[in-house]
Short mmCIF file of C-alpha atoms in Angstrom, two decimals:
data_model
loop_
_atom_site.label_atom_id
_atom_site.label_comp_id
_atom_site.label_asym_id
_atom_site.label_seq_id
_atom_site.Cartn_x
_atom_site.Cartn_y
_atom_site.Cartn_z
CA UNK H 6 36.01 -33.63 -2.86
CA UNK H 7 33.02 -32.29 -0.95
CA UNK H 8 35.25 -30.14 1.25
CA UNK H 9 36.94 -28.77 -1.79
CA UNK H 10 33.58 -27.85 -3.34
CA UNK H 11 32.45 -26.13 -0.16
CA UNK H 12 35.66 -24.13 0.04
CA UNK H 13 35.37 -23.17 -3.59
CA UNK H 14 31.74 -22.17 -3.16
CA UNK H 15 32.54 -20.07 -0.09
CA UNK H 16 35.47 -18.42 -1.86
CA UNK H 17 33.24 -17.61 -4.84
CA UNK H 18 30.52 -16.18 -2.57
CA UNK H 19 33.04 -13.96 -0.74
CA UNK H 20 34.48 -12.80 -4.06
CA UNK H 21 31.03 -11.93 -5.40
CA UNK H 22 30.16 -10.08 -2.20
CA UNK H 23 33.39 -8.09 -2.40
CA UNK H 24 32.64 -7.23 -6.02
CA UNK H 25 29.19 -5.97 -5.01
CA UNK H 26 30.74 -3.79 -2.29
CA UNK H 27 33.30 -2.43 -4.72
CA UNK H 28 30.50 -1.64 -7.19
CA UNK H 29 28.60 0.46 -4.64
CA UNK H 30 28.56 4.13 -5.58
CA UNK H 31 30.78 6.33 -3.47
CA UNK H 32 27.73 8.30 -2.35
CA UNK H 33 26.47 5.31 -0.32
CA UNK H 34 29.74 4.63 1.50
CA UNK H 35 30.16 6.04 4.99
CA UNK H 36 33.02 8.43 5.57
CA UNK H 37 34.78 9.30 8.83
CA UNK H 38 32.56 12.36 9.16
CA UNK H 39 29.48 10.14 8.75
CA UNK H 40 30.72 7.86 11.52
CA UNK H 41 30.97 10.86 13.84
CA UNK H 42 27.45 11.88 12.83
CA UNK H 43 26.18 8.41 13.74
CA UNK H 44 27.90 8.81 17.10
CA UNK H 45 25.80 11.94 17.52
CA UNK H 46 22.60 9.92 16.91
CA UNK H 47 23.66 7.19 19.34
CA UNK H 48 24.27 9.74 22.09
CA UNK H 49 20.85 11.27 21.54
CA UNK H 50 19.12 7.90 21.77
CA UNK H 51 21.04 6.94 24.90
CA UNK H 52 20.08 10.27 26.48
CA UNK H 53 16.42 9.31 26.01
CA UNK H 54 17.18 5.86 27.42
CA UNK H 55 18.76 7.17 30.62
CA UNK H 56 16.03 9.77 31.08
CA UNK H 57 13.45 6.98 30.86
CA UNK H 58 15.07 4.24 32.91
CA UNK H 59 16.72 6.42 35.53
CA UNK H 60 14.17 9.20 36.03
CA UNK H 61 10.73 8.44 34.60
CA UNK H 62 10.32 4.72 35.34
CA UNK H 63 11.44 4.93 39.01
CA UNK H 64 9.07 7.88 39.50
CA UNK H 65 6.11 6.00 38.03
CA UNK H 66 6.89 2.90 40.09
CA UNK H 67 7.35 4.88 43.29
CA UNK H 68 10.93 3.71 43.73
CA UNK H 69 12.60 6.98 42.86
CA UNK H 70 15.96 7.52 44.54
CA UNK H 71 17.16 11.11 44.55
CA UNK H 72 20.78 10.16 43.99
CA UNK H 73 20.00 7.70 41.21
CA UNK H 74 17.64 10.12 39.44
CA UNK H 75 20.24 12.87 39.66
CA UNK H 76 22.91 10.55 38.26
CA UNK H 77 20.66 9.47 35.36
CA UNK H 78 19.63 13.04 34.56
CA UNK H 79 23.27 14.14 34.57
CA UNK H 80 24.18 11.19 32.34
CA UNK H 81 21.43 12.12 29.87
CA UNK H 82 22.56 15.75 29.70
CA UNK H 83 26.20 14.68 29.38
CA UNK H 84 25.26 12.47 26.43
CA UNK H 85 23.56 15.43 24.77
CA UNK H 86 26.73 17.44 25.32
CA UNK H 87 28.77 14.61 23.85
CA UNK H 88 26.41 14.58 20.86
CA UNK H 89 27.19 18.27 20.34
CA UNK H 90 30.90 17.39 20.35
CA UNK H 91 30.30 14.83 17.59
CA UNK H 92 28.22 17.42 15.72
CA UNK H 93 31.03 19.95 16.03
CA UNK H 94 33.73 17.60 14.78
CA UNK H 95 31.81 15.93 11.95
CA UNK H 96 31.60 19.27 10.17
CA UNK H 97 35.29 19.99 10.73
CA UNK H 98 36.26 16.51 9.50
CA UNK H 99 33.95 16.78 6.49
CA UNK H 100 35.68 20.01 5.43
CA UNK H 101 39.15 18.51 5.84
CA UNK H 102 38.40 15.06 4.43
CA UNK H 103 35.83 13.77 2.00
CA UNK H 104 32.19 13.49 2.97
CA UNK H 105 29.63 11.19 1.38
CA UNK H 106 26.51 12.45 -0.35
CA UNK H 107 24.54 11.14 2.63
CA UNK H 108 26.40 13.42 5.03
CA UNK H 109 23.90 16.27 5.09
CA UNK H 110 20.91 13.95 5.47
CA UNK H 111 22.58 11.93 8.22
CA UNK H 112 23.48 15.14 10.03
CA UNK H 113 19.90 16.41 9.96
CA UNK H 114 18.45 13.11 11.15
CA UNK H 115 20.99 12.80 13.94
CA UNK H 116 20.43 16.39 15.04
CA UNK H 117 16.70 15.73 15.19
CA UNK H 118 17.30 12.87 17.61
CA UNK H 119 19.94 14.48 19.81
CA UNK H 120 18.84 18.11 19.79
CA UNK H 121 15.12 17.76 19.10
CA UNK H 122 13.77 14.56 20.59
CA UNK H 123 16.19 14.19 23.52
CA UNK H 124 15.78 17.68 25.07
CA UNK H 125 12.03 17.70 24.36
CA UNK H 126 11.68 14.35 26.10
CA UNK H 127 13.74 15.72 28.98
CA UNK H 128 11.18 18.54 29.30
CA UNK H 129 8.27 16.08 29.24
CA UNK H 130 9.79 13.96 32.00
CA UNK H 131 10.53 17.06 34.05
CA UNK H 132 6.86 17.99 33.74
CA UNK H 133 5.88 14.59 35.08
CA UNK H 134 8.28 14.32 38.01
CA UNK H 135 8.60 17.92 39.24
CA UNK H 136 6.36 18.90 42.13
CA UNK H 137 5.15 22.24 40.78
CA UNK H 138 5.03 21.30 37.09
CA UNK H 139 2.05 20.46 34.89
CA UNK H 140 2.56 17.50 32.61
CA UNK H 141 0.25 18.57 29.78
CA UNK H 142 1.66 22.10 29.61
CA UNK H 143 5.24 20.83 29.61
CA UNK H 144 4.29 18.37 26.85
CA UNK H 145 3.04 21.27 24.72
CA UNK H 146 6.31 23.13 25.31
CA UNK H 147 8.23 19.97 24.35
CA UNK H 148 6.23 19.68 21.12
CA UNK H 149 7.16 23.27 20.28
CA UNK H 150 10.84 22.41 20.78
CA UNK H 151 10.61 19.42 18.44
CA UNK H 152 8.72 21.40 15.80
CA UNK H 153 11.24 24.24 16.03
CA UNK H 154 14.14 21.84 15.43
CA UNK H 155 12.31 20.15 12.53
CA UNK H 156 11.51 23.47 10.88
CA UNK H 157 15.00 24.81 11.48
CA UNK H 158 16.70 21.77 9.97
CA UNK H 159 14.34 21.78 6.98
CA UNK H 160 14.99 25.48 6.36
CA UNK H 161 18.74 24.93 6.66
CA UNK H 162 18.58 22.23 3.97
CA UNK H 163 16.76 24.35 1.38
CA UNK H 164 18.19 27.85 1.90
CA UNK H 165 21.56 29.37 1.16
CA UNK H 166 23.04 31.94 3.54
CA UNK H 167 26.25 33.88 3.49
CA UNK H 168 29.22 31.87 4.64
CA UNK H 169 29.96 31.65 8.34
CA UNK H 170 26.49 32.20 9.80
CA UNK H 171 23.39 30.25 10.79
CA UNK H 172 19.89 31.65 10.54
CA UNK H 173 18.16 30.93 13.83
CA UNK H 174 19.69 29.51 16.98
CA UNK H 175 21.67 26.34 16.13
CA UNK H 176 19.87 23.24 17.37
CA UNK H 177 22.75 22.02 19.62
CA UNK H 178 22.90 25.43 21.31
CA UNK H 179 19.12 25.46 21.60
CA UNK H 180 19.01 21.97 23.10
CA UNK H 181 21.60 22.85 25.73
CA UNK H 182 19.72 26.03 26.56
CA UNK H 183 16.43 24.16 27.00
CA UNK H 184 18.09 21.67 29.34
CA UNK H 185 19.82 24.50 31.23
CA UNK H 186 16.47 26.23 31.77
CA UNK H 187 15.13 23.04 33.36
CA UNK H 188 18.23 22.56 35.52
CA UNK H 189 17.94 26.11 36.85
CA UNK H 190 14.90 24.91 38.85
CA UNK H 191 12.96 28.12 38.31
CA UNK H 192 9.20 28.30 39.00
CA UNK H 193 7.06 26.51 36.44
CA UNK H 194 5.72 29.51 34.49
CA UNK H 195 9.12 31.20 33.86
CA UNK H 196 10.60 27.85 32.87
CA UNK H 197 7.90 27.20 30.27
CA UNK H 198 8.17 30.77 28.97
CA UNK H 199 11.95 30.41 28.57
CA UNK H 200 11.60 27.07 26.76
CA UNK H 201 9.05 28.55 24.35
CA UNK H 202 11.39 31.51 23.83
CA UNK H 203 14.25 29.20 22.90
CA UNK H 204 11.99 27.37 20.44
CA UNK H 205 11.12 30.71 18.84
CA UNK H 206 14.79 31.70 18.57
CA UNK H 207 15.55 28.46 16.72
CA UNK H 208 13.07 29.36 13.95
CA UNK H 209 13.84 33.08 13.99
CA UNK H 210 15.93 34.92 11.41
CA UNK H 211 18.53 36.00 13.94
CA UNK H 212 22.00 35.19 12.61
CA UNK H 213 24.41 33.15 14.71
CA UNK H 214 28.10 32.63 13.88
CA UNK H 215 29.20 29.15 12.91
CA UNK H 216 31.66 27.55 15.35
CA UNK H 217 34.86 27.72 13.34
CA UNK H 218 38.41 28.53 14.29
CA UNK H 219 38.68 30.13 17.72
CA UNK H 220 34.94 29.97 18.23
CA UNK H 221 35.04 26.20 17.75
CA UNK H 222 37.75 25.96 20.43
CA UNK H 223 35.70 28.14 22.77
CA UNK H 224 32.61 26.00 22.10
CA UNK H 225 34.49 22.78 22.83
CA UNK H 226 35.96 24.26 26.02
CA UNK H 227 32.50 25.34 27.19
CA UNK H 228 31.12 21.84 26.54
CA UNK H 229 33.92 20.31 28.62
CA UNK H 230 33.31 22.82 31.42
CA UNK H 231 29.61 21.93 31.35
CA UNK H 232 30.46 18.25 31.65
CA UNK H 233 32.67 19.08 34.63
CA UNK H 234 29.80 20.96 36.30
CA UNK H 235 27.49 17.98 35.80
CA UNK H 236 30.09 15.61 37.24
CA UNK H 237 30.59 17.80 40.31
CA UNK H 238 26.83 17.95 40.82
CA UNK H 239 26.43 14.19 40.47
CA UNK H 240 29.26 13.36 42.89
CA UNK H 241 27.94 15.83 45.50
CA UNK H 242 31.18 17.79 45.43
CA UNK H 243 30.96 20.75 47.86
CA UNK H 244 29.51 23.63 45.87
CA UNK H 245 28.66 21.30 42.99
CA UNK H 246 25.01 22.33 42.90
CA UNK H 247 25.93 26.03 42.87
CA UNK H 248 28.46 25.34 40.13
CA UNK H 249 25.80 23.63 38.02
CA UNK H 250 23.36 26.48 38.57
CA UNK H 251 26.02 29.00 37.56
CA UNK H 252 26.83 27.09 34.37
CA UNK H 253 23.13 26.79 33.47
CA UNK H 254 22.60 30.49 34.14
CA UNK H 255 25.57 31.43 31.92
CA UNK H 256 24.19 29.25 29.13
CA UNK H 257 20.80 31.00 29.36
CA UNK H 258 22.47 34.42 29.49
CA UNK H 259 24.44 33.63 26.33
CA UNK H 260 21.22 32.53 24.63
CA UNK H 261 19.66 35.88 25.51
CA UNK H 262 22.65 38.13 24.78
CA UNK H 263 23.74 36.71 21.41
CA UNK H 264 20.43 37.53 19.64
CA UNK H 265 20.55 41.08 21.02
CA UNK H 266 24.13 41.52 19.85
CA UNK H 267 23.37 39.99 16.43
CA UNK H 268 20.28 42.16 15.99
CA UNK H 269 22.16 45.31 16.98
CA UNK H 270 24.96 44.52 14.54
CA UNK H 271 22.45 43.86 11.75
CA UNK H 272 20.64 47.15 12.40
CA UNK H 273 23.95 49.05 12.41
CA UNK H 274 24.94 47.39 9.14
CA UNK H 275 21.63 48.35 7.55
CA UNK H 276 22.02 51.95 8.72
CA UNK H 277 25.55 52.10 7.35
CA UNK H 278 24.36 50.76 3.99
CA UNK H 279 21.62 53.37 3.88
CA UNK H 280 24.09 56.15 4.63
CA UNK H 281 26.36 54.92 1.85
CA UNK H 282 23.43 54.74 -0.56
CA UNK H 283 22.41 58.31 0.30
CA UNK H 284 25.97 59.50 -0.14
CA UNK H 285 26.10 57.90 -3.59
CA UNK H 286 22.84 59.62 -4.55
CA UNK H 287 24.15 63.02 -3.44
CA UNK H 288 27.28 62.52 -5.49
#
């Protein structure tokens, strides 16, 4: 009799729990796109973890191993790249399938972790372990990166732009550019100047195209190529270091060229509109 009561009680409890789940509003249920967004956040956190345990802690304890530090740094950057893959696909999936009302908020929070905190922390650690770097100055540059991502995400949430463009450098692109600047191993001053420049571009009004269609395929291919460069560098493949430097340089060049191209196109569009307006007045 007791067993029967326990079974009945458990069955009732499970039934009530299922009813509560069924009564949850659709806006609080995670969709497939939300799951991808959470994958983005996990990658960002793990990037911070590997940067800490594999690079910073061994340096502070005096047990730093060049190979291990390189492997951990490459793992952290790879995780940030993987986070950008999740960020790319969650938008595509959300457009094809349904997305919960939490989708936009989850995306912003995850982007803040993966493309704000993780690259900024990478800069801070670089400032602590590099021979010619200054920790306090690099920390200030890292703060600027975090603030730029926060401001950019906040502006994105409360403004409406024409379809197909971002205003300001997208945070995943900015994060990869910041990391690429560090991996280029330039002197300290140019590195800090480039990082501050990237932070400025993220809060600028320069328009960037959204990665859709062919551009999304190109973006995914570039991410995979970047992962390959990191793997070659980590495994000490002949020419791996040069390959990594080339990939980082191309990333920085793209970050510099796209704003110039976008600005030139905007100026030409404004001039064309003015010419049309003058022609209408003459008529």
